[in-house]
PDB file of C-alpha atoms in Angstrom:
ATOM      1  CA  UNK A   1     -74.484  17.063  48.426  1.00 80.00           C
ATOM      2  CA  UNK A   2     -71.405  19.533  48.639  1.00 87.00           C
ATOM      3  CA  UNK A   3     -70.038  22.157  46.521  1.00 93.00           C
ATOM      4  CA  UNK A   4     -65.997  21.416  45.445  1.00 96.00           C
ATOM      5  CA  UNK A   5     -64.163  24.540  46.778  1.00 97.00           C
ATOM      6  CA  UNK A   6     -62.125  24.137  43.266  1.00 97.00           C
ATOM      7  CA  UNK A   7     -64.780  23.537  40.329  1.00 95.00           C
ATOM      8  CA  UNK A   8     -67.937  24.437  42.177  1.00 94.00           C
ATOM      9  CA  UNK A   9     -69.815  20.983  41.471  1.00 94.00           C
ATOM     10  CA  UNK A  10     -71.906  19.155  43.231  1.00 93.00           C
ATOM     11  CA  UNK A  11     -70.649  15.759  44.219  1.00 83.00           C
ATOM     12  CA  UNK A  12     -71.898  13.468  46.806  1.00 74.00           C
ATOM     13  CA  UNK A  13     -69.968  12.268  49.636  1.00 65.00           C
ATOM     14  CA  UNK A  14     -68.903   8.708  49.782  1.00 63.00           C
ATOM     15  CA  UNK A  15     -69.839   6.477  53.173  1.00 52.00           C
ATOM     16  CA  UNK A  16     -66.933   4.325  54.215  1.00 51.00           C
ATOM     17  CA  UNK A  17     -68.664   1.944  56.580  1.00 48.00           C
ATOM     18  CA  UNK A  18     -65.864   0.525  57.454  1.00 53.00           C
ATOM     19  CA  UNK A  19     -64.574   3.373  59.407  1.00 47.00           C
ATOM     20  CA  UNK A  20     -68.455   4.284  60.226  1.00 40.00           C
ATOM     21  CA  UNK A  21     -68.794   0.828  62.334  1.00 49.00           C
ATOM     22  CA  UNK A  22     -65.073   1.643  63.730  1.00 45.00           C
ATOM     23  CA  UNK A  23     -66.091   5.050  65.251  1.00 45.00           C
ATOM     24  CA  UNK A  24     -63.147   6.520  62.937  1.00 42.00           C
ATOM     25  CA  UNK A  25     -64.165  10.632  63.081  1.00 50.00           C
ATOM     26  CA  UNK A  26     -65.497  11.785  59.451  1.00 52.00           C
ATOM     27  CA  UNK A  27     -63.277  13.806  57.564  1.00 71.00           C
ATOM     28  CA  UNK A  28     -65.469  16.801  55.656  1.00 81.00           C
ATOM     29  CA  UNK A  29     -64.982  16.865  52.402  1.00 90.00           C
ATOM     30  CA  UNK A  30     -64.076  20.247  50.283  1.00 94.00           C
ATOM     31  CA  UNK A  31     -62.904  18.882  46.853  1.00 95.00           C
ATOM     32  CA  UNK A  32     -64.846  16.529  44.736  1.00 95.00           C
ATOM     33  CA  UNK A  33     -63.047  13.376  43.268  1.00 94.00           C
ATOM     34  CA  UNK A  34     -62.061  15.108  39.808  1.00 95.00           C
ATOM     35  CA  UNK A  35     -60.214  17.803  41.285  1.00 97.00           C
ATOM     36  CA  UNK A  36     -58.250  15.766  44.144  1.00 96.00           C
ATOM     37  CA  UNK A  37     -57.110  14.020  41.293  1.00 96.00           C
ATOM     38  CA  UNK A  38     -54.842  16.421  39.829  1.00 98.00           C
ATOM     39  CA  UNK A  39     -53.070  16.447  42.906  1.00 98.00           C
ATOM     40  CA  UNK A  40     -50.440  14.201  42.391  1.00 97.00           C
ATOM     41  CA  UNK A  41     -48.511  12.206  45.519  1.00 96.00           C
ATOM     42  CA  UNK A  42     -44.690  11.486  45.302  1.00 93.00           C
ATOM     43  CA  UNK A  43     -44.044   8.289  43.805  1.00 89.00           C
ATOM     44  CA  UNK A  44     -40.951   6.598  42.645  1.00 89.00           C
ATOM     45  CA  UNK A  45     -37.595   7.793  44.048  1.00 93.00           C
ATOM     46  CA  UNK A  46     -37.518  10.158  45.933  1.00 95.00           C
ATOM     47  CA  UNK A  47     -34.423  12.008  48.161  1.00 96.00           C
ATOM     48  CA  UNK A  48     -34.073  10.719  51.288  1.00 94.00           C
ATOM     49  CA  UNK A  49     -33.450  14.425  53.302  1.00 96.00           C
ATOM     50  CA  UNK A  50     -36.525  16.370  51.692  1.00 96.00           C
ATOM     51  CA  UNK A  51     -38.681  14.382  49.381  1.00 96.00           C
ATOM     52  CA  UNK A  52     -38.038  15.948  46.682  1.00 95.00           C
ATOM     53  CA  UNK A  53     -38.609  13.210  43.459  1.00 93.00           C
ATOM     54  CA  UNK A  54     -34.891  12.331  42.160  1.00 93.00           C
ATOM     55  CA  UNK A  55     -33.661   9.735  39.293  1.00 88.00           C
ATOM     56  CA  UNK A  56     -31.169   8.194  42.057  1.00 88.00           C
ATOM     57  CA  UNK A  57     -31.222   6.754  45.631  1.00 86.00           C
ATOM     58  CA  UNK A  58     -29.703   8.856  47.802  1.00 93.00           C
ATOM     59  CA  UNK A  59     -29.842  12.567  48.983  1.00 96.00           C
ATOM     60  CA  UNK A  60     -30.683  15.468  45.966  1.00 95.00           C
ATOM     61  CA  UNK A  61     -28.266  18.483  44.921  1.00 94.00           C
ATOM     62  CA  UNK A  62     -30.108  20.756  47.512  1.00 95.00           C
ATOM     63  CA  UNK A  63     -29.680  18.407  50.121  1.00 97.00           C
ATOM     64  CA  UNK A  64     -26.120  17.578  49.633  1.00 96.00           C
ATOM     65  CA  UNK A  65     -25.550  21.592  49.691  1.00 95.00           C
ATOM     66  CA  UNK A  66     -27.064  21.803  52.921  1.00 96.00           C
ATOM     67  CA  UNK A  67     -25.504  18.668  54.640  1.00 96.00           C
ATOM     68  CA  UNK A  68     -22.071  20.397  54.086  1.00 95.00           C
ATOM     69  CA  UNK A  69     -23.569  23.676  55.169  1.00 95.00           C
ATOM     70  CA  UNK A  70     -24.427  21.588  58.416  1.00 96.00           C
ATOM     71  CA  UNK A  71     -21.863  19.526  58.445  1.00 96.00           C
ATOM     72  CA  UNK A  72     -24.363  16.801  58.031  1.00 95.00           C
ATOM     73  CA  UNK A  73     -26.802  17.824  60.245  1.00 96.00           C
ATOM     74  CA  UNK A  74     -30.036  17.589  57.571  1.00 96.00           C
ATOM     75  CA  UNK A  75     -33.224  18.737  58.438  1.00 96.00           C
ATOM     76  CA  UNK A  76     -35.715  15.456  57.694  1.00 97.00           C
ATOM     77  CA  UNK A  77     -38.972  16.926  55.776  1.00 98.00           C
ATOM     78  CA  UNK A  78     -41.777  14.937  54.771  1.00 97.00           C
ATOM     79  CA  UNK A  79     -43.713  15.693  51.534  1.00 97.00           C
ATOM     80  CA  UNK A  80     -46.503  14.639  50.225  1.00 97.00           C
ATOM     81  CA  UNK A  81     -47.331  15.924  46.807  1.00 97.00           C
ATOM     82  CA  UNK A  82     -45.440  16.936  43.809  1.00 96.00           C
ATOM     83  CA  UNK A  83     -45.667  20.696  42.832  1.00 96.00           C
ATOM     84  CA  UNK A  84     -47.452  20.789  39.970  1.00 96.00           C
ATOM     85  CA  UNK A  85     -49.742  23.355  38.456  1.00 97.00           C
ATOM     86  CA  UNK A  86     -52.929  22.929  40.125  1.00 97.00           C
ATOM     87  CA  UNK A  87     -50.880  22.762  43.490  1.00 97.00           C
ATOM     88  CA  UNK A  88     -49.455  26.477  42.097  1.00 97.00           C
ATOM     89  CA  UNK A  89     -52.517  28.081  41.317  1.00 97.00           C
ATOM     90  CA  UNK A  90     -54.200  27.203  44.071  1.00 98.00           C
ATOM     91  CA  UNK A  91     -51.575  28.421  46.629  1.00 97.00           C
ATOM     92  CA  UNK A  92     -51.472  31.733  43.971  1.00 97.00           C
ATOM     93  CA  UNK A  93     -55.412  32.384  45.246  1.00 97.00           C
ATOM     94  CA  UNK A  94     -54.698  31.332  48.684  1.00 97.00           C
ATOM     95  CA  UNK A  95     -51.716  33.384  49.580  1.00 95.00           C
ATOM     96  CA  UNK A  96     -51.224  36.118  47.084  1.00 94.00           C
ATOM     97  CA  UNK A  97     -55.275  36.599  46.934  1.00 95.00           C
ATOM     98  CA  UNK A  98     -55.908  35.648  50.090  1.00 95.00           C
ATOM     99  CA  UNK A  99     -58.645  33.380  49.497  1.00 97.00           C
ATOM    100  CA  UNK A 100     -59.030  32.134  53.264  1.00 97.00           C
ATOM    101  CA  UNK A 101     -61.659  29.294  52.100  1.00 97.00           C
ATOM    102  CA  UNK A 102     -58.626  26.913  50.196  1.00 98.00           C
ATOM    103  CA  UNK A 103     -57.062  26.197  53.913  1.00 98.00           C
ATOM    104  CA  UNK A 104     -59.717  23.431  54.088  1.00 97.00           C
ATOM    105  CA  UNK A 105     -58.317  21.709  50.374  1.00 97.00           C
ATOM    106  CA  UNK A 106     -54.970  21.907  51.591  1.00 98.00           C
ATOM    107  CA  UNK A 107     -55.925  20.443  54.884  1.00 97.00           C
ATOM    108  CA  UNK A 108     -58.132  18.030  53.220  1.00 96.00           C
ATOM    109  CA  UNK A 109     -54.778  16.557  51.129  1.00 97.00           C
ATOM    110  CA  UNK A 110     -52.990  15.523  54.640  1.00 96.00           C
ATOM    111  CA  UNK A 111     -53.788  12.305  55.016  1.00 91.00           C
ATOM    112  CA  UNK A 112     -51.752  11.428  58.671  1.00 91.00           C
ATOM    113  CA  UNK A 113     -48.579  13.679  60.229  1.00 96.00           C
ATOM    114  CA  UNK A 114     -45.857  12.239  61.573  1.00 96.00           C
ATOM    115  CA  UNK A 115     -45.692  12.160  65.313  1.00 97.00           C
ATOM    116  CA  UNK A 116     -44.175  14.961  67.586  1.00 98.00           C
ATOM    117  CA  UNK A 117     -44.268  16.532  70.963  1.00 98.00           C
ATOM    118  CA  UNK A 118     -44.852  19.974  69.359  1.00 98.00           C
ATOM    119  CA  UNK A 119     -46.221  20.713  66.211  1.00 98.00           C
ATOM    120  CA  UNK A 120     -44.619  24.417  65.281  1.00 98.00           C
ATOM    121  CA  UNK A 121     -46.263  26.572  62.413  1.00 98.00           C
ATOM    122  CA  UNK A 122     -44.256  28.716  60.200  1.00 98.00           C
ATOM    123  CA  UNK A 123     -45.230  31.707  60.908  1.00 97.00           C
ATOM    124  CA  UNK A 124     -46.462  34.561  58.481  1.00 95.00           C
ATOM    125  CA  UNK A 125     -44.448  38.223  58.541  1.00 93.00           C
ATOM    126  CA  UNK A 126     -46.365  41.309  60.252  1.00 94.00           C
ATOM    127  CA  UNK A 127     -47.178  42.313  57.090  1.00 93.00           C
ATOM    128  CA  UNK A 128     -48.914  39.170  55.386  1.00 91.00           C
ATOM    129  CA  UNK A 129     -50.965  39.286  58.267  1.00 94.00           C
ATOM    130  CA  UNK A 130     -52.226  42.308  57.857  1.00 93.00           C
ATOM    131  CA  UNK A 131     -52.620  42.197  54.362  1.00 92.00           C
ATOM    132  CA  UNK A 132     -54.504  38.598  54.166  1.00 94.00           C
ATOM    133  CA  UNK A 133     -55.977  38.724  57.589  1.00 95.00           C
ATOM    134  CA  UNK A 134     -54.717  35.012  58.758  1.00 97.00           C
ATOM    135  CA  UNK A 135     -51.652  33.417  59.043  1.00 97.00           C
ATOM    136  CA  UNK A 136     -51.652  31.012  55.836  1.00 97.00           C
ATOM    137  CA  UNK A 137     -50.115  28.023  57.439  1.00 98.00           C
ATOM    138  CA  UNK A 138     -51.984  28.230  60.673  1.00 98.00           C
ATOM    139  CA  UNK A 139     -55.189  28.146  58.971  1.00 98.00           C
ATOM    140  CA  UNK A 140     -54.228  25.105  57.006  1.00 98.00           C
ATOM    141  CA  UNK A 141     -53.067  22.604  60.228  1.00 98.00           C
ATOM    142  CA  UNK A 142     -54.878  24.236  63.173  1.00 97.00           C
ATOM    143  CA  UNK A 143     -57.789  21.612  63.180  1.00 89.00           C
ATOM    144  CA  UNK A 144     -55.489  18.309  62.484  1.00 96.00           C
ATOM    145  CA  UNK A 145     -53.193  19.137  65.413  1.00 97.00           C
ATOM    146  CA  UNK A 146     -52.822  21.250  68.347  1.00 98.00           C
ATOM    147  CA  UNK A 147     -50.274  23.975  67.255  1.00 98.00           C
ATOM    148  CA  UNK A 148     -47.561  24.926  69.578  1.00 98.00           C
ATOM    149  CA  UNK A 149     -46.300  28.763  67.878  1.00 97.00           C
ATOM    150  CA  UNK A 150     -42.884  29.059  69.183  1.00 97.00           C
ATOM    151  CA  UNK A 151     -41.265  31.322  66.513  1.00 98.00           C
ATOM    152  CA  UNK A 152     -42.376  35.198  65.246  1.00 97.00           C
ATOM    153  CA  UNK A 153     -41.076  36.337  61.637  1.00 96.00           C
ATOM    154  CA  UNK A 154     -39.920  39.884  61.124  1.00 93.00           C
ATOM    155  CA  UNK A 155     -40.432  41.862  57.867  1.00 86.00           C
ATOM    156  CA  UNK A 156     -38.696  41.191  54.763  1.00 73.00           C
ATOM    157  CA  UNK A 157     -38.401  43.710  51.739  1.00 61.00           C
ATOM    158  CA  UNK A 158     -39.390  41.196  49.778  1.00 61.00           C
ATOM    159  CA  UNK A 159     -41.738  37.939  50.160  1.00 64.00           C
ATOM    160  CA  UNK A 160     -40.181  34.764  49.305  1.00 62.00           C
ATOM    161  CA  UNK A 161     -42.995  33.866  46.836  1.00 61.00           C
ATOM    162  CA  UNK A 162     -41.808  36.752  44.799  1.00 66.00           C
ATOM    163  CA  UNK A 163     -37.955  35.628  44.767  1.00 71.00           C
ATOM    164  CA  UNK A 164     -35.886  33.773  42.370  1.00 80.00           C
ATOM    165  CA  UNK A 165     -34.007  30.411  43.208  1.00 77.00           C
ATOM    166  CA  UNK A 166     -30.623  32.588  43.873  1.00 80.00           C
ATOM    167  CA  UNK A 167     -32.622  35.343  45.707  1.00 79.00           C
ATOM    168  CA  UNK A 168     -34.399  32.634  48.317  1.00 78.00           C
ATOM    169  CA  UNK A 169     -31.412  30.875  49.083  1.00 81.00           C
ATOM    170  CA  UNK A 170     -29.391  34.215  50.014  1.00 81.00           C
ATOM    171  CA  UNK A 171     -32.660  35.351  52.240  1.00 84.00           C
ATOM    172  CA  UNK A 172     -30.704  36.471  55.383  1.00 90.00           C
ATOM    173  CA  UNK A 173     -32.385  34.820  58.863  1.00 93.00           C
ATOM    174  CA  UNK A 174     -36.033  36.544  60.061  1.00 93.00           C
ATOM    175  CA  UNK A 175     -37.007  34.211  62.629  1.00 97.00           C
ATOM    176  CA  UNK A 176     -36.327  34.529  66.101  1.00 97.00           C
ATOM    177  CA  UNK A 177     -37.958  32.193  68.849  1.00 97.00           C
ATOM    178  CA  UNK A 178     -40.080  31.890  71.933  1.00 96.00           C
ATOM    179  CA  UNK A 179     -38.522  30.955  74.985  1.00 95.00           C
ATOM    180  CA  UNK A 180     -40.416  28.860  76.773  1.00 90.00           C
ATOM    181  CA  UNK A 181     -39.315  26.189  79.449  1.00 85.00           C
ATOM    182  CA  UNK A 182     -41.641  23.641  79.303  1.00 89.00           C
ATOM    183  CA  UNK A 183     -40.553  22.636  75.576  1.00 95.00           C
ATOM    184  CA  UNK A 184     -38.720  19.319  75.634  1.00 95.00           C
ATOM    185  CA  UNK A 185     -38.793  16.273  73.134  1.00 97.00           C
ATOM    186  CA  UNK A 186     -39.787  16.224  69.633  1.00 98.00           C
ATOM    187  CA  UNK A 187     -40.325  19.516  67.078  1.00 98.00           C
ATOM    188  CA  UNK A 188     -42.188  19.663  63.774  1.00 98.00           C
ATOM    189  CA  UNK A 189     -42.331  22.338  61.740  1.00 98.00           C
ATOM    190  CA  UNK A 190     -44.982  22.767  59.856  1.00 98.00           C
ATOM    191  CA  UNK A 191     -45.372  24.658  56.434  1.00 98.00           C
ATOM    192  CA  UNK A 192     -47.107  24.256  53.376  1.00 98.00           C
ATOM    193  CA  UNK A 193     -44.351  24.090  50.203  1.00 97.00           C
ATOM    194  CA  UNK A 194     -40.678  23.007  50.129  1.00 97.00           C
ATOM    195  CA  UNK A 195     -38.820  25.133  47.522  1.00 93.00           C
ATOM    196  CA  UNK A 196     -35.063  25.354  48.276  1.00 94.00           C
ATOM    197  CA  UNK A 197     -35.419  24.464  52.193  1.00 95.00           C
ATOM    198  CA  UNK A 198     -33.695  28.284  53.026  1.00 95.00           C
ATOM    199  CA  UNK A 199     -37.036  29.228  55.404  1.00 96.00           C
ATOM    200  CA  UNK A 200     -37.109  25.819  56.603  1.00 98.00           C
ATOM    201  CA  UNK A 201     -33.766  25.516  58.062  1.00 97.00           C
ATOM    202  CA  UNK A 202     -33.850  29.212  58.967  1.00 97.00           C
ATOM    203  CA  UNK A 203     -36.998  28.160  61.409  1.00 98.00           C
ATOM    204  CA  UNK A 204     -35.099  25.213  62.713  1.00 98.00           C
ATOM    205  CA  UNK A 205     -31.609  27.516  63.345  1.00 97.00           C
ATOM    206  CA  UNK A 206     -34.150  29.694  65.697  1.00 98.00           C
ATOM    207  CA  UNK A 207     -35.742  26.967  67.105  1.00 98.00           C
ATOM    208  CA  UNK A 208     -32.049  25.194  68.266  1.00 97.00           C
ATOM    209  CA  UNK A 209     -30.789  28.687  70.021  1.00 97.00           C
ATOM    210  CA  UNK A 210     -33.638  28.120  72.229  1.00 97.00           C
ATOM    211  CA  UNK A 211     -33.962  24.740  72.003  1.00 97.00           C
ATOM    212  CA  UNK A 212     -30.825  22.666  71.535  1.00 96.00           C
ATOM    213  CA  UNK A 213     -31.678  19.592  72.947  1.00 95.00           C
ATOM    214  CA  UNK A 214     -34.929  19.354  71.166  1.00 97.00           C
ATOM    215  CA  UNK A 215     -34.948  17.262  67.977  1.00 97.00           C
ATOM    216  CA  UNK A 216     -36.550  19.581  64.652  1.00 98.00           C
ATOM    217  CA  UNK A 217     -37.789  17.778  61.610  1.00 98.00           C
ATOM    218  CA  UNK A 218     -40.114  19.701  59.339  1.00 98.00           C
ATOM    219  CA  UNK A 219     -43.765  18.717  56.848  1.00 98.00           C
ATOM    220  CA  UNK A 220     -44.844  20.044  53.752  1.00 98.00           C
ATOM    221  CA  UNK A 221     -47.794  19.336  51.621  1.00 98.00           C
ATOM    222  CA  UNK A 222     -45.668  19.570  48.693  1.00 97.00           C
ATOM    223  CA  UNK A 223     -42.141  19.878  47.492  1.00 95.00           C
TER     224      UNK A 223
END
């Protein structure tokens, strides 16, 4: 029996003997079937440059800001999950409470990452580090993938989780990168929400001082 990380029940784990005949690694479990439930994947529509869920094909109103920003240069993210409240309050406990334990939930919703040559973490500030003790989106990927940490984050007066829409966009660059000549081929960042893509494309302006030739695509649990 386990213990859900979320509701504290018991629930048993479920044998897939398909994959047990297949020699397919087992995949702990940390959340019991009631509570992955109220996770909820994209579906539908969805735009084409970040995931985000849209009424229309195409790109959304965030992404069509950015591609002139770029002149069409649009950073491809990959999103699994809406961001709904249960996605909110448990990223509330995990980063603003520092509840190191909910990295395994969050790692337990990726099912598969695309492929890449590097997979890059955003990284935490100097600060957030020494407040929480661990970098939140390290904890969250570092047993799915070997993580490459190519970029360091400076301090900011003020934490993008505790910004408005206007406030996040207007965030003024805080990443700088590693130099490191070995790095060819394909970038991913990794982070844990999408909200208006500013840190995102921030990381990736860093990374493409350093690394022009490389080509940066980002993942997010949820957008």
């Amino acid at each position: 029996m386990n213990n859900c990380l979320l509701c504290h029940s018991s629930f048993r784990r479920e044998i897939n003997y398909e994959k047990l005949f297949l020699f397919i690694k087992y995949k702990e479990r940390y959340t019991c079937s009631e509570c992955l439930k109220k996770f909820v994947k994209k579906k539908g529509k969805i735009c084409s440059g970040c995931n985000k869920e849209i009424n229309t094909e195409g790109l959304c109103n965030d992404c069509l800001k950015w591609k002139q920003k770029y002149a069409g240069n649009l950073l491809d993210n990959r999103s699994l999950y809406q961001y709904n409240d249960t996605f909110h309050d448990v990223m509330v406990q995990y980063k603003r409470y520092g509840d190191y334990i909910l990295c395994h939930v969050l790692a337990e919703l990726i099912d598969q990452l695309p492929a890449a040559d590097y997979y890059v973490p955003v990284p935490s500030s100097p600060s957030h580090l020494e407040k929480r003790g661990f970098d939140t989106v390290c904890a969250i990927y570092q047993k799915l993938v070997p993580l490459t940490k190519l970029l360091v984050k400076s301090d900011t007066e003020k934490a993008q989780g505790e910004k408005n829409r206007e406030e996040r966009l207007l965030t003024k660059q805080t990443f700088s990168a590693i130099d490191n000549k070995n790095i060819s081929g394909k970038i991913l960042l990794l982070d844990d929400i999408y909200t208006t893509g500013r840190t995102l494309y921030h990381a990736r302006d860093a990374l493409l001082e350093v690394y022009p030739n490389c080509k940066i695509n980002s993942f997010t649990i949820s957008r």
